[in-house]
Short mmCIF file of C-alpha atoms in Angstrom, two decimals:
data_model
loop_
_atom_site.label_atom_id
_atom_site.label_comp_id
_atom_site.label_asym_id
_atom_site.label_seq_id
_atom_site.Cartn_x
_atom_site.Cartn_y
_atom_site.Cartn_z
CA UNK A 1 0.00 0.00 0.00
CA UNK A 2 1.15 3.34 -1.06
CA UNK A 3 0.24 5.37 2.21
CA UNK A 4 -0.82 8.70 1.61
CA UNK A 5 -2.44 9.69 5.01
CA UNK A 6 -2.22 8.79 8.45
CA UNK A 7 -6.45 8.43 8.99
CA UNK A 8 -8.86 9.05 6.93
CA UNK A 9 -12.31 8.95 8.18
CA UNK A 10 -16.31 8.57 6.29
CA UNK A 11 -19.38 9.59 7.62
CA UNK A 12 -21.58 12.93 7.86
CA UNK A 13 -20.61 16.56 9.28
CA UNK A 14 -22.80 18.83 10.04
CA UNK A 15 -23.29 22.35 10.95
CA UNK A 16 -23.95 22.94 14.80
CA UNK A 17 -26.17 24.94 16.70
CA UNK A 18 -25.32 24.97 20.41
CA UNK A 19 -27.35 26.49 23.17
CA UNK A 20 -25.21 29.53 24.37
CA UNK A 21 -26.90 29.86 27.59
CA UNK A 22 -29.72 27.34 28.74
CA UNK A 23 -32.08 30.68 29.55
CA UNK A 24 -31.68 32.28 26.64
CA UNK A 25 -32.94 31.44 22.89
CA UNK A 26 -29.33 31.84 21.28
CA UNK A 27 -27.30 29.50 19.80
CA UNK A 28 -23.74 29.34 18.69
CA UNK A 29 -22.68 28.26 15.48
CA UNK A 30 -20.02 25.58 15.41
CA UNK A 31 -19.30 22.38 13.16
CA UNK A 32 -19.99 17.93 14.54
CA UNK A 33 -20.43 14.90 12.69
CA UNK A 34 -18.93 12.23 14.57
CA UNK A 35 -16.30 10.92 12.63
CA UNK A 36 -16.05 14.96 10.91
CA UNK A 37 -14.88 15.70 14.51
CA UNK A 38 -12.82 12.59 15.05
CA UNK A 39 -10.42 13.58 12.02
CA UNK A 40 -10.40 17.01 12.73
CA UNK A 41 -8.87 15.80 16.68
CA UNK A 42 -6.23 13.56 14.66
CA UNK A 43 -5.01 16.68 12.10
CA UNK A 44 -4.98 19.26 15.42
CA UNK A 45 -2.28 15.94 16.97
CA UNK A 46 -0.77 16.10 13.70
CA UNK A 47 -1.90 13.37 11.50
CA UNK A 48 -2.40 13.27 7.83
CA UNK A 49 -5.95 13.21 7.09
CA UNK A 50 -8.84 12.97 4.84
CA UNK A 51 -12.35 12.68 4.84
CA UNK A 52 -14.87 11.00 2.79
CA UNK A 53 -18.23 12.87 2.30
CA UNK A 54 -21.07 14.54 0.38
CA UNK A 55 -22.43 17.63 1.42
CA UNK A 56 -24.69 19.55 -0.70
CA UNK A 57 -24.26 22.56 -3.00
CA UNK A 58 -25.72 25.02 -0.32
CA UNK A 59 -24.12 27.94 2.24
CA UNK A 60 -23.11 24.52 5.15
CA UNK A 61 -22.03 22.74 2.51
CA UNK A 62 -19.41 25.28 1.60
CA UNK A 63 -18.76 26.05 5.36
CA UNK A 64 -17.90 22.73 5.99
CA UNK A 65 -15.45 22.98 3.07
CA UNK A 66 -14.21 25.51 4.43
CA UNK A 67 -13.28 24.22 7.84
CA UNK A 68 -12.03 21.42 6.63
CA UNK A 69 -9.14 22.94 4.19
CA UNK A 70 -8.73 25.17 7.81
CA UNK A 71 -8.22 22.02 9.70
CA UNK A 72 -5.62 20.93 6.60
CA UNK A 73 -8.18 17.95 6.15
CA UNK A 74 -7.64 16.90 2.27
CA UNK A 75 -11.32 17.26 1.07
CA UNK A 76 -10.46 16.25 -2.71
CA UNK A 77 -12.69 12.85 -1.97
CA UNK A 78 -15.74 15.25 -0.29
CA UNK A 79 -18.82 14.65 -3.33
CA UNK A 80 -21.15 17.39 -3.72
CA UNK A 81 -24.84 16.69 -4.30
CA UNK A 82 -27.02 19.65 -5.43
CA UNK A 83 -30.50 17.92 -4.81
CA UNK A 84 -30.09 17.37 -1.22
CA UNK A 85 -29.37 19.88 1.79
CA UNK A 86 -26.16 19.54 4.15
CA UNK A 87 -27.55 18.50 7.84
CA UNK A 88 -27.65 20.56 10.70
CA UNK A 89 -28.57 20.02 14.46
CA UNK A 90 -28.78 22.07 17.36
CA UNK A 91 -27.58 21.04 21.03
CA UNK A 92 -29.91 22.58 23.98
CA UNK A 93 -28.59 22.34 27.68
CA UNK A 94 -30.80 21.62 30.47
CA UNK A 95 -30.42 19.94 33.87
CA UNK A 96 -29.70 16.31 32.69
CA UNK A 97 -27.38 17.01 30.47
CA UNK A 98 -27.24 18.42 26.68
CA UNK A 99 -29.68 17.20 24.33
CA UNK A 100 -29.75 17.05 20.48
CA UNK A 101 -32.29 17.78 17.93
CA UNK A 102 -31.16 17.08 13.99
CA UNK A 103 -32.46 18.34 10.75
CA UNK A 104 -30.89 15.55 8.67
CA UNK A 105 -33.40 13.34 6.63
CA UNK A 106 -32.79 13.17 3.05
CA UNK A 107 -29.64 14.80 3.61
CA UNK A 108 -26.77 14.66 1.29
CA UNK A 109 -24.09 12.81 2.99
CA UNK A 110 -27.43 10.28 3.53
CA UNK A 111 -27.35 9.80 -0.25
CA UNK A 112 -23.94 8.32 -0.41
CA UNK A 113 -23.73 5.66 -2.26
CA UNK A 114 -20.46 3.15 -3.10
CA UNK A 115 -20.94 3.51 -6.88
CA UNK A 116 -20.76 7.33 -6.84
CA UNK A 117 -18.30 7.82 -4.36
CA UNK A 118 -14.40 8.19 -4.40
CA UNK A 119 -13.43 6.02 -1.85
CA UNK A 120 -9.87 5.60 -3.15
CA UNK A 121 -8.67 7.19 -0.32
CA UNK A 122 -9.37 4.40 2.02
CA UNK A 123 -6.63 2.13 0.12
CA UNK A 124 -3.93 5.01 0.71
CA UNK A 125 -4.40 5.16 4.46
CA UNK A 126 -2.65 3.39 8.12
CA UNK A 127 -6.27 3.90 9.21
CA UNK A 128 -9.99 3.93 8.52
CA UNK A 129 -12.16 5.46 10.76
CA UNK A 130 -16.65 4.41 10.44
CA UNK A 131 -18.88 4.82 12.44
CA UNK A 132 -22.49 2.97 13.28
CA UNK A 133 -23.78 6.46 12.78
CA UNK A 134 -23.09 6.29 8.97
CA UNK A 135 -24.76 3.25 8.87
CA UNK A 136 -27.74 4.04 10.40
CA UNK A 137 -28.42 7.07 8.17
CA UNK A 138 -29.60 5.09 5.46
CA UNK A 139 -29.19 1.84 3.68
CA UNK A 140 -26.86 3.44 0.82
CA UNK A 141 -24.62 5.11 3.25
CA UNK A 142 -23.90 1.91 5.18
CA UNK A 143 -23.35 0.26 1.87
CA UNK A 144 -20.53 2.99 1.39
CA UNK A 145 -19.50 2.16 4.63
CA UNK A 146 -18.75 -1.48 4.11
CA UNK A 147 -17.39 -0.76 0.39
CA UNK A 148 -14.87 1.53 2.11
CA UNK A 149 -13.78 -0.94 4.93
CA UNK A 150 -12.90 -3.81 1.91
CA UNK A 151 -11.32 -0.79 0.13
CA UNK A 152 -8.88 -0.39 3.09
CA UNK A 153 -8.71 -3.89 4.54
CA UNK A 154 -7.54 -4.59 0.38
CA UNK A 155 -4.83 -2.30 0.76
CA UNK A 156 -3.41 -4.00 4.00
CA UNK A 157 -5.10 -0.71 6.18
CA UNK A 158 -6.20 -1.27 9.46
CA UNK A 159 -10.21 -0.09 10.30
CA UNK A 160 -11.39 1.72 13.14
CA UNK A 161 -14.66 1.14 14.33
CA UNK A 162 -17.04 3.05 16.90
CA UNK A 163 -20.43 1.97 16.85
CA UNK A 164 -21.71 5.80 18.00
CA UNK A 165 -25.54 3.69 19.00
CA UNK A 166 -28.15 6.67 18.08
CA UNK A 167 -31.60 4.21 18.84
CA UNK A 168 -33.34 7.57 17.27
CA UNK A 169 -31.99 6.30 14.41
CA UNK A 170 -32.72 2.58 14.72
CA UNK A 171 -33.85 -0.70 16.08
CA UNK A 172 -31.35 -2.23 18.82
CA UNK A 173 -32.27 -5.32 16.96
CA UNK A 174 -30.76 -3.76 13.82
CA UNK A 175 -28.21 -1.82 15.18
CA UNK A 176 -26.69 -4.80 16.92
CA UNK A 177 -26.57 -7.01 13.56
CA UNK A 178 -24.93 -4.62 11.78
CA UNK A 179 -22.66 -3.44 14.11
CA UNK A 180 -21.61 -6.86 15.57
CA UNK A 181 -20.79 -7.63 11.55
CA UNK A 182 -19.12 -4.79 11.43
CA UNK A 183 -16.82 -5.35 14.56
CA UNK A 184 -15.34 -8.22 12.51
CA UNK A 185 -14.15 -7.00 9.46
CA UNK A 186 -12.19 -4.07 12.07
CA UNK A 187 -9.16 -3.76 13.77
CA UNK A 188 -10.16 -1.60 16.92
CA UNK A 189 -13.84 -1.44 18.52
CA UNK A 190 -14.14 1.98 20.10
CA UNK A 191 -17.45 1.76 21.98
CA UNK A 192 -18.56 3.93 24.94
CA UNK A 193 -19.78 2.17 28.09
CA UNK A 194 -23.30 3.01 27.35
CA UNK A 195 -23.51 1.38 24.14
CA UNK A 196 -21.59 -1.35 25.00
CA UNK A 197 -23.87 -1.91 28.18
CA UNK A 198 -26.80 -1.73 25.09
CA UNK A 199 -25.33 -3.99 22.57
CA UNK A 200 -24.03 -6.63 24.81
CA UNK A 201 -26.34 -6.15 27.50
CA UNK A 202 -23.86 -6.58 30.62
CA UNK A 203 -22.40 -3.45 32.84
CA UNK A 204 -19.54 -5.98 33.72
CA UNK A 205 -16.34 -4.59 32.02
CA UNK A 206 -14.35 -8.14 31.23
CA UNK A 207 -18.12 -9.82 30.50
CA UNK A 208 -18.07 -6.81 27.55
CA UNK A 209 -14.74 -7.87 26.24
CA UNK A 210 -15.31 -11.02 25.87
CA UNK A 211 -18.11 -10.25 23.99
CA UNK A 212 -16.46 -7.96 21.98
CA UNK A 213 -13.88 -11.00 20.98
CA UNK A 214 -16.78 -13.53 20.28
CA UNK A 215 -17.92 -11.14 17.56
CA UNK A 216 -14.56 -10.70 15.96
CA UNK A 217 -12.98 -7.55 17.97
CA UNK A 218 -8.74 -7.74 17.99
CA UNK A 219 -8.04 -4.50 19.74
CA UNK A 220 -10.95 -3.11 22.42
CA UNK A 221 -11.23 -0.02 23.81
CA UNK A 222 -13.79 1.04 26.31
CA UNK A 223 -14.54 4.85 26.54
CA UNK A 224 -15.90 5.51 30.20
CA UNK A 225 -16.05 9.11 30.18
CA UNK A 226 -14.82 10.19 33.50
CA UNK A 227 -13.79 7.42 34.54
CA UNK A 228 -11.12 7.00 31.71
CA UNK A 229 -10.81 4.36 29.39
CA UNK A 230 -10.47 0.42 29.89
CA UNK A 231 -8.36 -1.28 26.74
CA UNK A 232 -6.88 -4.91 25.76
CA UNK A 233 -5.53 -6.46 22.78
CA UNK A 234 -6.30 -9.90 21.58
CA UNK A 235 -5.31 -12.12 24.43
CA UNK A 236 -4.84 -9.73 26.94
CA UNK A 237 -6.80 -8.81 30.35
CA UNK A 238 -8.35 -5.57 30.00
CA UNK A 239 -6.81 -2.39 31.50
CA UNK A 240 -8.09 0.72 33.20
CA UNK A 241 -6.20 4.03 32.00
CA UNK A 242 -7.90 6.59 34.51
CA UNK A 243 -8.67 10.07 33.25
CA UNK A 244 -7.52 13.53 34.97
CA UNK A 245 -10.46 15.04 36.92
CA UNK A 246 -11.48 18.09 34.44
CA UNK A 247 -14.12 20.84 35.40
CA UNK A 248 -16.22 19.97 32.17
CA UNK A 249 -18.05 22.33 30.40
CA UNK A 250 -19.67 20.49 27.46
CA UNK A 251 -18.98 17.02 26.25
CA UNK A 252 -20.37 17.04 23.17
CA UNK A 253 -18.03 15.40 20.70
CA UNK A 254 -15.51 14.14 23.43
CA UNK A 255 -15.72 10.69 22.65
CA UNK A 256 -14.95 11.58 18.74
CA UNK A 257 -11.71 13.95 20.17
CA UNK A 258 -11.10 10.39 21.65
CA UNK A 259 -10.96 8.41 19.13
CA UNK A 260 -9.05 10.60 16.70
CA UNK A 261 -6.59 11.75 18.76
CA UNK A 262 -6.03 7.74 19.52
CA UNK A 263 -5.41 6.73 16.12
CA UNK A 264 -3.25 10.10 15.63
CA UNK A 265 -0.99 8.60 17.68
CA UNK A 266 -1.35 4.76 16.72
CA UNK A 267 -0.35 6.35 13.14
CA UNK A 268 2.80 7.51 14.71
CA UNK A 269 3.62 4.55 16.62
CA UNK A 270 2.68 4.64 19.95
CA UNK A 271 2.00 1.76 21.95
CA UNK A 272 -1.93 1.13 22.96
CA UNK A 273 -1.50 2.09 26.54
CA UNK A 274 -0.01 5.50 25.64
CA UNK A 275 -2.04 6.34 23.01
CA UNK A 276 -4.94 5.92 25.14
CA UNK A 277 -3.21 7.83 27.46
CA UNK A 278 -2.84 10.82 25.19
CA UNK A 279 -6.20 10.36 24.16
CA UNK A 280 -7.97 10.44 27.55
CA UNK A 281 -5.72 13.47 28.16
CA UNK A 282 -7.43 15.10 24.64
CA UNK A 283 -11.02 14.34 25.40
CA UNK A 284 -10.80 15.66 28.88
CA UNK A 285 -9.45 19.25 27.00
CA UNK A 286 -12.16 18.94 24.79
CA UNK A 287 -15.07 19.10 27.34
CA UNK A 288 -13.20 22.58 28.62
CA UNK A 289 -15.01 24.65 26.32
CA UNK A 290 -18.44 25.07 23.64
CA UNK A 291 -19.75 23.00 20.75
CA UNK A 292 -18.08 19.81 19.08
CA UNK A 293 -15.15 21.14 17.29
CA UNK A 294 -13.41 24.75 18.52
CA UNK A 295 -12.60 22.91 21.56
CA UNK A 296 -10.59 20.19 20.61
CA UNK A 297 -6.89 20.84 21.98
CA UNK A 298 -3.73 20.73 19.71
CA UNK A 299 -1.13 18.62 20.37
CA UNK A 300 1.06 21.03 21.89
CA UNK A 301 -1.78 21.25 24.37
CA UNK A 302 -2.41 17.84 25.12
CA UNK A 303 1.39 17.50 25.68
CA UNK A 304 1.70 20.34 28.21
CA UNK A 305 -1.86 18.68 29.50
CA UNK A 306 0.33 15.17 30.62
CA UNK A 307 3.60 17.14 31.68
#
């Protein structure tokens, strides 16, 4: 394989609305899209990147560009569809927490499709980064989705895989086929507790690893918000890499910083347990300030974060 990038990632970005303050009606406009956010963490930590995409041929669309090329994100594999909008959603904040609200049917990154997309980009890459997201979106875009994983897994790439469980979107019955088909055609599982509490139906941490094996999973690793992150490879007992206490803000998106700011540094060489190390370290940083994307440290950062 002829690597060209470090990670490149496929799914939909959006542009974000987030509730400035939770008494007043104003929102600030920012940029999410799980796996939009996830490669935007690995270029800030200094990864190659690309991203795989369709927005449409509207004002987001072209902001989206736009932040992209700003992130140094190569966009030259981002289709354009003119007959279908770019999504949006808005975050409100309330006492339980932050809740989301999306305008995203019929959207254009929905409308992917493998036959119309370049997904070239997937055989020129260490890693792919998917998400279950994608594939809940519509049929078509989880076709893309599994077109793009045998693109990469052709090309000797390794695949990244976080299941991102939106039930709004679909069936637990559903959602657990396809992921659990998808978690064995990847090289790293990056659920959250919550989902993985969902999909394998067990709070019991080494109970959800071995699940995770039975369905194909090599490399596991557990996102447990404060707590920090539990991780194994094949074979091994699973270990706890606890997180740095953080005054957070807004979470939205940490879990994405997570996950690219992992493979960032898989890319570069690091061993498991410190690039979950780093990674914890990013997501914390990322929960310091507003909306999915403006908070998401740099490396220098995230290095003065672990001393």
């Amino acid at each position: 394989m002829s690597e060209q990038f470090d990670v490149v990632a496929l799914g939909e970005a959006m542009v974000e609305f987030n509730q400035a303050n939770a008494s007043e009606p104003l929102y600030r406009q920012g940029f999410g899209g799980d796996t939009s956010n996830a490669v935007i963490a690995a270029s800030r930590q200094g990864a190659r990147v690309a991203y795989l995409s369709c927005v449409g041929e509207d004002h987001f669309g072209r902001m989206l560009l736009d932040l992209w090329q700003a992130e140094g994100v190569d966009v030259s594999t981002v289709a354009r569809d003119a007959q279908a909008p770019t999504g949006l959603y808005f975050v409100n904040h309330g006492p339980q927490g932050h809740s989301f609200s999306y305008l995203r049917a019929g959207s254009a990154a929905s409308r992917m499709q493998p036959q119309t997309m370049d997904l070239s980009a997937a055989g020129r890459t260490r890693w792919l980064h998917v998400s279950g997201i994608s594939q809940a979106i519509s049929a078509s875009a989880c076709d893309t989705v599994f077109a793009a994983i045998e693109t990469a897994r052709a090309a000797n790439g390794k695949v990244s895989f976080d299941p991102n469980l939106r039930l709004s979107l679909w069936p637990l019955a559903r959602a657990r086929a396809t992921i659990c088909a998808t978690i064995a055609m990847t090289d790293l599982f990056l659920p959250s507790l919550d989902e993985a509490v969902a999909l394998a139906g067990t709070d019991d941490v080494p109970a959800i690893f071995a699940w995770a094996r039975a369905h194909g999973a090599h490399t596991v690793v557990l996102k447990s918000g404060p707590a920090g992150a539990w991780y194994a490879e094949q074979g091994a007992e699973p270990q706890l890499a606890a997180a740095r206490a953080v005054l957070a803000v807004d979470a939205t998106g940490a879990g994405d910083c997570f996950d690219g700011s992992l493979l960032a540094r898989l890319a570069a060489g690091d061993s498991l347990a410190d690039a979950v190390r780093y990674a914890n370290a990013a997501a914390g940083l990322s929960t310091l300030g507003q909306g999915a994307v403006a908070p998401i440290p740099t490396a220098a950062q995230v290095r003065a974060a672990l001393g």
